[in-house]
mmCIF file of C-alpha atoms in Angstrom:
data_model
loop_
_atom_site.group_PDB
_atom_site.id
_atom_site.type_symbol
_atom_site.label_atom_id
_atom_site.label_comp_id
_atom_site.label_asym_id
_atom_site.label_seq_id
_atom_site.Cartn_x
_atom_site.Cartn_y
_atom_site.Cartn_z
ATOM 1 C CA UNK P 1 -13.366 29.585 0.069
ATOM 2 C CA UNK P 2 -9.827 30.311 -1.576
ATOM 3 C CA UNK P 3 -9.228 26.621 -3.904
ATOM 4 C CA UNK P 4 -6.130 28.377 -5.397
ATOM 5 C CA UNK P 5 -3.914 25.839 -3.347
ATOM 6 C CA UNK P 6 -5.679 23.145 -4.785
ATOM 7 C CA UNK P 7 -6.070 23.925 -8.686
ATOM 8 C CA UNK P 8 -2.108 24.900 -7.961
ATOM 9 C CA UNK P 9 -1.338 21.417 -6.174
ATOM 10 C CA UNK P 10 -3.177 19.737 -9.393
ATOM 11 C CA UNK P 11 -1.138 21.308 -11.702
ATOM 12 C CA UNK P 12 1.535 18.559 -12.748
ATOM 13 C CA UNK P 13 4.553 20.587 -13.049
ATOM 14 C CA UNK P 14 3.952 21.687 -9.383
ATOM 15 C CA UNK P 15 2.930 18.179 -8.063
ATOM 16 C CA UNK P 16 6.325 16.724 -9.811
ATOM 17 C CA UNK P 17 8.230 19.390 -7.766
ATOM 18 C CA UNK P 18 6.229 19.336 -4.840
ATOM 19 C CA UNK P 19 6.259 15.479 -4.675
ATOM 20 C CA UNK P 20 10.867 15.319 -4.937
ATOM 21 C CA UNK P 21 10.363 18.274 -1.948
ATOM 22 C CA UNK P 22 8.030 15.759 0.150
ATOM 23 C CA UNK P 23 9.512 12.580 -0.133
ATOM 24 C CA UNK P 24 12.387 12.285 2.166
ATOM 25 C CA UNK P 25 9.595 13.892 4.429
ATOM 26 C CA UNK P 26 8.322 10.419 3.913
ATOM 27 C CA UNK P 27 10.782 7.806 3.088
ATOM 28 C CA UNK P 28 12.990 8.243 6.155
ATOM 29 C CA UNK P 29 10.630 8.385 9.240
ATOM 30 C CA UNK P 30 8.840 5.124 7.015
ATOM 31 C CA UNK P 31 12.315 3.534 7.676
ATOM 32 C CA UNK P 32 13.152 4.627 10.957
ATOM 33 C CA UNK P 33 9.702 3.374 12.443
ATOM 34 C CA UNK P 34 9.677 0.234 10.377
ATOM 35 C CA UNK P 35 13.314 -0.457 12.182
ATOM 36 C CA UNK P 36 12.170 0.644 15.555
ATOM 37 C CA UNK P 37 9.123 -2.153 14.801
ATOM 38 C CA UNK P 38 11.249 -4.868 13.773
ATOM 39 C CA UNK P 39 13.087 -4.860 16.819
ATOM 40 C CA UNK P 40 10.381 -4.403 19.081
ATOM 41 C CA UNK P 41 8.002 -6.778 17.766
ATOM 42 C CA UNK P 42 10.861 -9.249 17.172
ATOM 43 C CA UNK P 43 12.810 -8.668 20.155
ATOM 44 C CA UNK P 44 11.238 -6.906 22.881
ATOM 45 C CA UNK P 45 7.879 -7.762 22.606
ATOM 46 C CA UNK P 46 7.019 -11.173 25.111
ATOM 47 C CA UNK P 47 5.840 -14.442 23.201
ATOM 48 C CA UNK P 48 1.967 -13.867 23.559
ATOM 49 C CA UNK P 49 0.438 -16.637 26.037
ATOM 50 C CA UNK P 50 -1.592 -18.212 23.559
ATOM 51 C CA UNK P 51 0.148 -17.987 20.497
ATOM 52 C CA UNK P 52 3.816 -18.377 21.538
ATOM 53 C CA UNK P 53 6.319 -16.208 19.082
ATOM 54 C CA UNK P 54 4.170 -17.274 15.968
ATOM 55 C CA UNK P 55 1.679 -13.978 16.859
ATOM 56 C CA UNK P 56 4.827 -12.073 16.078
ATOM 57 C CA UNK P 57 3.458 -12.547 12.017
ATOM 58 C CA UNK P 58 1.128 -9.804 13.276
ATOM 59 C CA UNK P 59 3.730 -7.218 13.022
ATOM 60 C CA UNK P 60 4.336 -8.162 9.118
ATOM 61 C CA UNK P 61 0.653 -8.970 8.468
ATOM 62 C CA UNK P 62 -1.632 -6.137 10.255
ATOM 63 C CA UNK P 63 -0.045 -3.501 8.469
ATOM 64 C CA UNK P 64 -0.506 -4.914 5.243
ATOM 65 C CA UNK P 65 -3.646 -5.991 5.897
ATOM 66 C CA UNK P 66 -4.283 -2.305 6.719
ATOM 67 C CA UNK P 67 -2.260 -0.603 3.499
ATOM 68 C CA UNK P 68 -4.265 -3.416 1.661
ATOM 69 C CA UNK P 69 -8.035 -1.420 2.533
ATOM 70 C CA UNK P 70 -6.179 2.009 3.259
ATOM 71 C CA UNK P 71 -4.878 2.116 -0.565
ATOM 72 C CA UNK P 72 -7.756 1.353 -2.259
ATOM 73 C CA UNK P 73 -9.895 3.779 -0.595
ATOM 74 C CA UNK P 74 -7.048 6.543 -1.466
ATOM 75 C CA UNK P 75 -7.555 5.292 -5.372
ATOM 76 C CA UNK P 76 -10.948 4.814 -5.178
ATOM 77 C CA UNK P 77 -11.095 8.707 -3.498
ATOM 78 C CA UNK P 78 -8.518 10.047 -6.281
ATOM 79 C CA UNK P 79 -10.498 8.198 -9.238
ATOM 80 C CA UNK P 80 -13.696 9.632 -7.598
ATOM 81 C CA UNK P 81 -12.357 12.721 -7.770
ATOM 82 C CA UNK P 82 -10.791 12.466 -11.590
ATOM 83 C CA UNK P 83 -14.130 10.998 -12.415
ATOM 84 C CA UNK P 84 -16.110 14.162 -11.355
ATOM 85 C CA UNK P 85 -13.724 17.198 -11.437
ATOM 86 C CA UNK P 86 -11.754 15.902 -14.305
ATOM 87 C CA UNK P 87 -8.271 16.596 -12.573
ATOM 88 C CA UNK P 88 -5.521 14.524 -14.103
ATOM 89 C CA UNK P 89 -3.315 13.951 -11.500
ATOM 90 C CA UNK P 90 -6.510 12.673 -9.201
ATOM 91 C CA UNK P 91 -6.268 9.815 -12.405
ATOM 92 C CA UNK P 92 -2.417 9.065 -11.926
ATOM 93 C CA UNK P 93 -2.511 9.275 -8.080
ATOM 94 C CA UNK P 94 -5.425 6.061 -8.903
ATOM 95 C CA UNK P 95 -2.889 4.832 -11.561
ATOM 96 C CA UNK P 96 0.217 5.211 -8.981
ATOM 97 C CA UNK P 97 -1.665 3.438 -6.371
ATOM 98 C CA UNK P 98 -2.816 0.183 -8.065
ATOM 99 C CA UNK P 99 0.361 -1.879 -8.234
ATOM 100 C CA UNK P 100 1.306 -0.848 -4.302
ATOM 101 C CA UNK P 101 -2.531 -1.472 -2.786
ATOM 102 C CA UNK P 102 -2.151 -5.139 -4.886
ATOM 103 C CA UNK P 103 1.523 -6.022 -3.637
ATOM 104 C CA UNK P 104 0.235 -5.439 0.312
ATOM 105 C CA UNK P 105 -3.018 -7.357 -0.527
ATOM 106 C CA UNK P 106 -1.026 -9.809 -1.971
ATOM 107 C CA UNK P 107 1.301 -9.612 1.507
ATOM 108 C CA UNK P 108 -1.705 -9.906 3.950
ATOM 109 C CA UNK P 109 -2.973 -13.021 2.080
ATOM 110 C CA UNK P 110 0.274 -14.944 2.060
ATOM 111 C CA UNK P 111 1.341 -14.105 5.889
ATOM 112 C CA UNK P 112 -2.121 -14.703 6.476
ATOM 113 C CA UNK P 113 -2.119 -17.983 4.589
ATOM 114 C CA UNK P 114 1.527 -18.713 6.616
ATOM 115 C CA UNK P 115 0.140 -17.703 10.227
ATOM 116 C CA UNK P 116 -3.363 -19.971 9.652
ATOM 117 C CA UNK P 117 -1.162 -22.720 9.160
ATOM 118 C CA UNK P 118 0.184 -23.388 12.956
ATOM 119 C CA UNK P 119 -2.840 -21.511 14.387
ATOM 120 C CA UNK P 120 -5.650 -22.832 12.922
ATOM 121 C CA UNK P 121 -4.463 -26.078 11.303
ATOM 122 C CA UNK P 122 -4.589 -25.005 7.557
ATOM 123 C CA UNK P 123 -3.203 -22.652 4.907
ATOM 124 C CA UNK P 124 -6.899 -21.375 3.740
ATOM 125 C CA UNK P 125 -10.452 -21.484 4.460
ATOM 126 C CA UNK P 126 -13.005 -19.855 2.433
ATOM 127 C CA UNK P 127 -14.156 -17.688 5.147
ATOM 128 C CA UNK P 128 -15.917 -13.995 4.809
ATOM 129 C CA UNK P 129 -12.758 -12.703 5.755
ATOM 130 C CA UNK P 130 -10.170 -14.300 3.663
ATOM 131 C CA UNK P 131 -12.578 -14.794 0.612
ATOM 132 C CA UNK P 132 -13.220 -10.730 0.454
ATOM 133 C CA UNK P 133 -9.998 -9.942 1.275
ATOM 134 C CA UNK P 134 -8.940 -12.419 -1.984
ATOM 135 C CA UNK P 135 -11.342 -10.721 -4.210
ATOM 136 C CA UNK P 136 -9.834 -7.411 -3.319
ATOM 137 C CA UNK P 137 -6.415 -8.448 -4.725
ATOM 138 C CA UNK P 138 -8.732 -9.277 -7.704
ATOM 139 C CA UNK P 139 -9.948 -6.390 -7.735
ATOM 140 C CA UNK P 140 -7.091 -4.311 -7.998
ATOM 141 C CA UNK P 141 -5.719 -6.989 -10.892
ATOM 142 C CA UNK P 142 -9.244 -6.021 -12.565
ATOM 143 C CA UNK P 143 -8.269 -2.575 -12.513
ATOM 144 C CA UNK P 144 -4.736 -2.656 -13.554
ATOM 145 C CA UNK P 145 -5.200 -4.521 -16.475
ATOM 146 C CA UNK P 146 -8.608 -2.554 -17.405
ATOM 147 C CA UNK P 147 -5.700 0.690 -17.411
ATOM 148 C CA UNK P 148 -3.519 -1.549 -19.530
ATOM 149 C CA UNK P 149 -5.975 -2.956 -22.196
ATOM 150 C CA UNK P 150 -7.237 0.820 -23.462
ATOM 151 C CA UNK P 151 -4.976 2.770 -25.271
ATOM 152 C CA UNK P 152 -6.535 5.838 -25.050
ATOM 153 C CA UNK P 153 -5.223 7.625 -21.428
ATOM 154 C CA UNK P 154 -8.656 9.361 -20.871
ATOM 155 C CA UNK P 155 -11.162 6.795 -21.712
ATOM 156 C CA UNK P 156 -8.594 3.715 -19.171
ATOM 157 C CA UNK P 157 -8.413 6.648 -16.758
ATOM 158 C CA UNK P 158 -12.579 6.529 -16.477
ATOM 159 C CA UNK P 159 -13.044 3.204 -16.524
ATOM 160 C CA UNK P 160 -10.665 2.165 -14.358
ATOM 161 C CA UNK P 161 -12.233 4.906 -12.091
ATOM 162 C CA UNK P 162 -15.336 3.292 -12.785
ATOM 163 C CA UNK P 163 -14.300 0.157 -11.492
ATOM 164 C CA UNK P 164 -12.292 1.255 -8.556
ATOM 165 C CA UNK P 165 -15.454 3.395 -7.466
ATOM 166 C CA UNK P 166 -17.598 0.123 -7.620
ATOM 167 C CA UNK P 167 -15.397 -2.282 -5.636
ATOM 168 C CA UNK P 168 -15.359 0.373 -2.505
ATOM 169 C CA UNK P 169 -18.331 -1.950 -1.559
ATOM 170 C CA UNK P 170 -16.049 -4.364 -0.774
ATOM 171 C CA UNK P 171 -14.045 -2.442 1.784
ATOM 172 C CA UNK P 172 -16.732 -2.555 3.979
ATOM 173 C CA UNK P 173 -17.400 -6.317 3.701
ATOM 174 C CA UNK P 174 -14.049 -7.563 4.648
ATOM 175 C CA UNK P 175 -13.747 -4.697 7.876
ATOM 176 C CA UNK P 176 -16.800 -5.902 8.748
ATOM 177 C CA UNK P 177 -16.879 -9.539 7.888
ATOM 178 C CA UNK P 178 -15.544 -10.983 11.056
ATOM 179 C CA UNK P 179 -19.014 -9.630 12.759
ATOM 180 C CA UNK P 180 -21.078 -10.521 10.217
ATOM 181 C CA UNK P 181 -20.347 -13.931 9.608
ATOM 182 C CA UNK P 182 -19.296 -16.487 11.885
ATOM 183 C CA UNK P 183 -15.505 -16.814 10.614
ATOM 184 C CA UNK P 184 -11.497 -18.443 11.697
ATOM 185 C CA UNK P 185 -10.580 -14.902 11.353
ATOM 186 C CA UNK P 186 -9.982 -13.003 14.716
ATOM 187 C CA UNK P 187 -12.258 -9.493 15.340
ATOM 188 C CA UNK P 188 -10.066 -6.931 15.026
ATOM 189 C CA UNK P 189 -7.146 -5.765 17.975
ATOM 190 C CA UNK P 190 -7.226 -2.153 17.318
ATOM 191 C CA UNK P 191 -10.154 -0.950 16.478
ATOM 192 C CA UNK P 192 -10.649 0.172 20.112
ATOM 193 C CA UNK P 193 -7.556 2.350 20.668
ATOM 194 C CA UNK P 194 -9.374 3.621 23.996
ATOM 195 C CA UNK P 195 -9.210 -0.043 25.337
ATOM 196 C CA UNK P 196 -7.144 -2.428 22.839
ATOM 197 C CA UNK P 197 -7.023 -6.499 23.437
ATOM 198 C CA UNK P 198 -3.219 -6.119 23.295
ATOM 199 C CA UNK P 199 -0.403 -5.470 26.039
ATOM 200 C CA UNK P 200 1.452 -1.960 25.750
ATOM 201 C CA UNK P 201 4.871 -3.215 24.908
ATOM 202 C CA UNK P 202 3.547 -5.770 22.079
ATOM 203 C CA UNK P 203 1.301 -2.833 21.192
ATOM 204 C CA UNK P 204 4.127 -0.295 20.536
ATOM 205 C CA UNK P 205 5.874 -2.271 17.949
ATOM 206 C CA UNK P 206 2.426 -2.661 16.060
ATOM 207 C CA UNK P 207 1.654 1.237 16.061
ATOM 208 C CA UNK P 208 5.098 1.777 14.843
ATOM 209 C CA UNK P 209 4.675 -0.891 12.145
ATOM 210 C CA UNK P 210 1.464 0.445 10.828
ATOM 211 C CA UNK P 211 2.580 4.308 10.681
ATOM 212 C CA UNK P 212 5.753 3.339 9.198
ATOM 213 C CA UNK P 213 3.788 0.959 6.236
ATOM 214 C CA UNK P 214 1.603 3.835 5.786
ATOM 215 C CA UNK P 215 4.493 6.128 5.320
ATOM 216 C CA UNK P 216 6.242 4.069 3.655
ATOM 217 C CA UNK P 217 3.351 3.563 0.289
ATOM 218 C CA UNK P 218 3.494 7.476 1.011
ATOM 219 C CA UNK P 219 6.998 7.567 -0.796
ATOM 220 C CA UNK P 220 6.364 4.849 -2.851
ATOM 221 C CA UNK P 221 3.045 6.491 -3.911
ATOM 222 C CA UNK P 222 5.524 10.035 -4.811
ATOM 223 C CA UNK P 223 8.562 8.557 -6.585
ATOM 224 C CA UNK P 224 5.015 6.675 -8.520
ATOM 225 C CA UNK P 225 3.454 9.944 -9.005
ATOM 226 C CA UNK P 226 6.104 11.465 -11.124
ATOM 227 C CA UNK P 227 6.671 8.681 -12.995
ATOM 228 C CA UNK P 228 3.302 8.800 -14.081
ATOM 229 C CA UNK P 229 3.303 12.496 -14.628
ATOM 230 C CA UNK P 230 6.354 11.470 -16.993
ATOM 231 C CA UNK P 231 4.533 9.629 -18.821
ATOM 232 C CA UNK P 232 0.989 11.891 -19.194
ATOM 233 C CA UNK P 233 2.941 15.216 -19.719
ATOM 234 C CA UNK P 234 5.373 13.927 -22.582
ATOM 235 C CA UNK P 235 4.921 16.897 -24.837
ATOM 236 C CA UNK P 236 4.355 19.368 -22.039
ATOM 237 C CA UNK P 237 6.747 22.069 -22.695
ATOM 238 C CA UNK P 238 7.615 22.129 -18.945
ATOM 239 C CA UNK P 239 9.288 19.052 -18.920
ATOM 240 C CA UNK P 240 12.385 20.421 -20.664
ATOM 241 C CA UNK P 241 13.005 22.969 -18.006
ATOM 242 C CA UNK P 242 11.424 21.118 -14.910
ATOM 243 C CA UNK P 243 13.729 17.312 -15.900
ATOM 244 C CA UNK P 244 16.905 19.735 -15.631
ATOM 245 C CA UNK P 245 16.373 20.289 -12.000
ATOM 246 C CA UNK R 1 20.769 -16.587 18.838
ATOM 247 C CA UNK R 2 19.350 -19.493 18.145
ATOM 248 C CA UNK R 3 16.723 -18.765 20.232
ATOM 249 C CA UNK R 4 15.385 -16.129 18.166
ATOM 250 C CA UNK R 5 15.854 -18.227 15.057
ATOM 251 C CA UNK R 6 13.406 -20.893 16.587
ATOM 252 C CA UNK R 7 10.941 -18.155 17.537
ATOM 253 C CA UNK R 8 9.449 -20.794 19.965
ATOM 254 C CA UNK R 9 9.606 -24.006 17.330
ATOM 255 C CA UNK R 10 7.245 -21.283 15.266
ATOM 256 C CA UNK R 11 10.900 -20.128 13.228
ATOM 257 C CA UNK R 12 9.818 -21.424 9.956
ATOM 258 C CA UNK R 13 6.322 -20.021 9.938
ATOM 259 C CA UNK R 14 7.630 -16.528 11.546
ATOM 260 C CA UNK R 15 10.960 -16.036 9.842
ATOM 261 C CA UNK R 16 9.318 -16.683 5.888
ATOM 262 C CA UNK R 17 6.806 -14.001 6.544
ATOM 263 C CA UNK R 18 9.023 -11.265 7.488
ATOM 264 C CA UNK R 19 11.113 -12.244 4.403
ATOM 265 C CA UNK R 20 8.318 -11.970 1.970
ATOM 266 C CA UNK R 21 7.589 -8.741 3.616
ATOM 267 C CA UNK R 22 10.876 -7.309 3.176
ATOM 268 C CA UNK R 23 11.109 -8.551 -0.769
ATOM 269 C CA UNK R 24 7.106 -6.684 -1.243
ATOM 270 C CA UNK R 25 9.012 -3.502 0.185
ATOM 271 C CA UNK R 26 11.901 -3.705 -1.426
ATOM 272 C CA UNK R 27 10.183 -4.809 -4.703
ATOM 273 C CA UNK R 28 7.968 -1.844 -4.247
ATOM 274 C CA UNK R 29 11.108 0.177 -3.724
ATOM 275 C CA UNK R 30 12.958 -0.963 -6.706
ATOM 276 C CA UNK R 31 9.871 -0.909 -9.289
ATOM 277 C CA UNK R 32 9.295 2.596 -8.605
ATOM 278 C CA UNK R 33 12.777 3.929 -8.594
ATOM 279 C CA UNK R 34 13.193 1.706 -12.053
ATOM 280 C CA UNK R 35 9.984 3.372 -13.156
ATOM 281 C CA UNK R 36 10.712 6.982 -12.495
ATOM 282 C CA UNK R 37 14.167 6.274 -13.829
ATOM 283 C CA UNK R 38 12.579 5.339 -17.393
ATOM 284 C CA UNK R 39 10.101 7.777 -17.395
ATOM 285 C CA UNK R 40 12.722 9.947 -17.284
ATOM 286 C CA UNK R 41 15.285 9.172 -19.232
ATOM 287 C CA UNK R 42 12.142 8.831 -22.203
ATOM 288 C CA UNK R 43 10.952 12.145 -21.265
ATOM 289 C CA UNK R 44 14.927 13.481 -21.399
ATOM 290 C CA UNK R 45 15.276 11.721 -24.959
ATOM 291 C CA UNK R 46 12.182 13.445 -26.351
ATOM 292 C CA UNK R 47 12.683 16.767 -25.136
ATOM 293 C CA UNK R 48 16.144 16.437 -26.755
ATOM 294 C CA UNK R 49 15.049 15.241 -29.735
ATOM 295 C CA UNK R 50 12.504 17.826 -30.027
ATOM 296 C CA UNK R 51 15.224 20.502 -29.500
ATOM 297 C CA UNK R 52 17.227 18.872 -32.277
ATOM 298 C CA UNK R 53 14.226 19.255 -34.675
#
């Protein structure tokens, strides 16, 4: 197999250009759907027969529920592979993605905390669901300021891999904590795309919602990305030439 | 309108959650533009500095 593509992609100059190239590629279809949600989970869906209009939190706190797990596993997959290949940019993709994974973790536990209040009569409960999904925001405060408390790049770039790699156990705890344990927290709606537990046109709005979050720490990941690159090639003699473009 | 600002007496649990959702995006937003911006400008200062040298 040809890995040219791949030792090319890792080169930093490249990345920095390829990552301006991609990002409207991201950042405008991230706003487009997250407008087309808005209005369709705020307007067009119905008030859900249970729930009234409070289940419309869903549309604010599924998606960052979701960017909350889907993050980490990217860093956890880029530290992995800094860890074992050695590829600097796998270590500032994991550096890029820290601050965005904790801000939506941070998201889904105070919408969370917001929605439990009307529904189930209190702000928090220490269930499996909640309590992992708090330690995960801990987590990625653990890593950030492991990265920020060693001054040498290479040696914060391993053991904040080292970390990252270790909490993945967690990511399977709070998907599957709602079957495990017996918790306030609801099973999950859409799991079972084949069959979901939710009508098509409040289901629309949610799809959009989630594509366009995920899109959306796309860009913010990129415009991240060269930052960090920035910062890690500071000597490079590329960066006189490449910062004029 | 006000209708949709009640969100079914459920307005003040519904409306502060899509607020803090649009300050974590546009804090994300903002942060990383700010942070590219520095990086930059430090990286432009060097490389200028270097030339001077």
């Amino acid at each position: 197999m040809n890995w040219t593509w791949f030792h090319k992609l890792a080169s930093p100059p490249h990345a920095y250009r390829i990552a301006a190239g991609l990002l409207p590629w991201f950042a405008w279809p991230a706003g487009a759907l997250i407008l087309f949600g808005l209005y369709g989970g705020l307007v067009l869906a119905p008030a859900d027969y249970q729930q009234g209009d409070a289940f419309r939190i869903v549309y604010v706190h599924a998606p960052s529920a979701w960017l909350s797990m889907m993050v980490y596993a990217t860093m956890a997959v880029a530290a992995g592979i800094g860890l074992v290949w050695r590829i600097k940019l796998a270590h500032a993709v994991a550096a890029a993605s820290a601050p965005v994974g904790a801000s939506f973790t941070f998201l889904a536990l105070a919408t969370g905390a917001i929605w439990g209040k009307p529904m189930w009569g209190t702000w928090w409960v220490w269930d499996a669901r909640l309590t992992s999904e708090l330690i995960l925001l801990f987590l990625y405060a653990g890593i950030m300021a492991l990265r920020a408390s060693i001054d040498d790049r290479d040696r914060a770039d391993r053991a904040a891999a080292v970390l990252a790699l270790v909490g993945v156990v967690n990511l399977p705890i709070i998907h599957y904590s709602v079957y495990w344990w017996n918790t306030l927290h609801q099973p999950a709606t859409l799991t079972k795309i084949g069959k979901p537990s939710m009508a098509a046109d409040m289901l629309w709005p949610l799809l959009a919602m989630l594509l366009g979050f995920t899109l959306f720490y796309g860009a913010i990941l990129l415009v991240r990305l060269r930052a960090e690159i920035l910062r890690r090639e500071r000597d490079a003699a590329w960066l006189t030439t490449g910062l004029a473009r | 309108m006000n209708e949709i600002l009640d969100m079914g007496r459920y307005g003040a649990y519904v409306w502060p959650c899509f607020a803090l959702a649009a300050v974590v995006l546009a804090w994300n937003v903002v942060a990383a533009r700010r942070l590219h911006s520095a990086a930059r400008q430090h990286a432009l200062r060097r490389a200028a500095a270097k030339a001077a040298s």
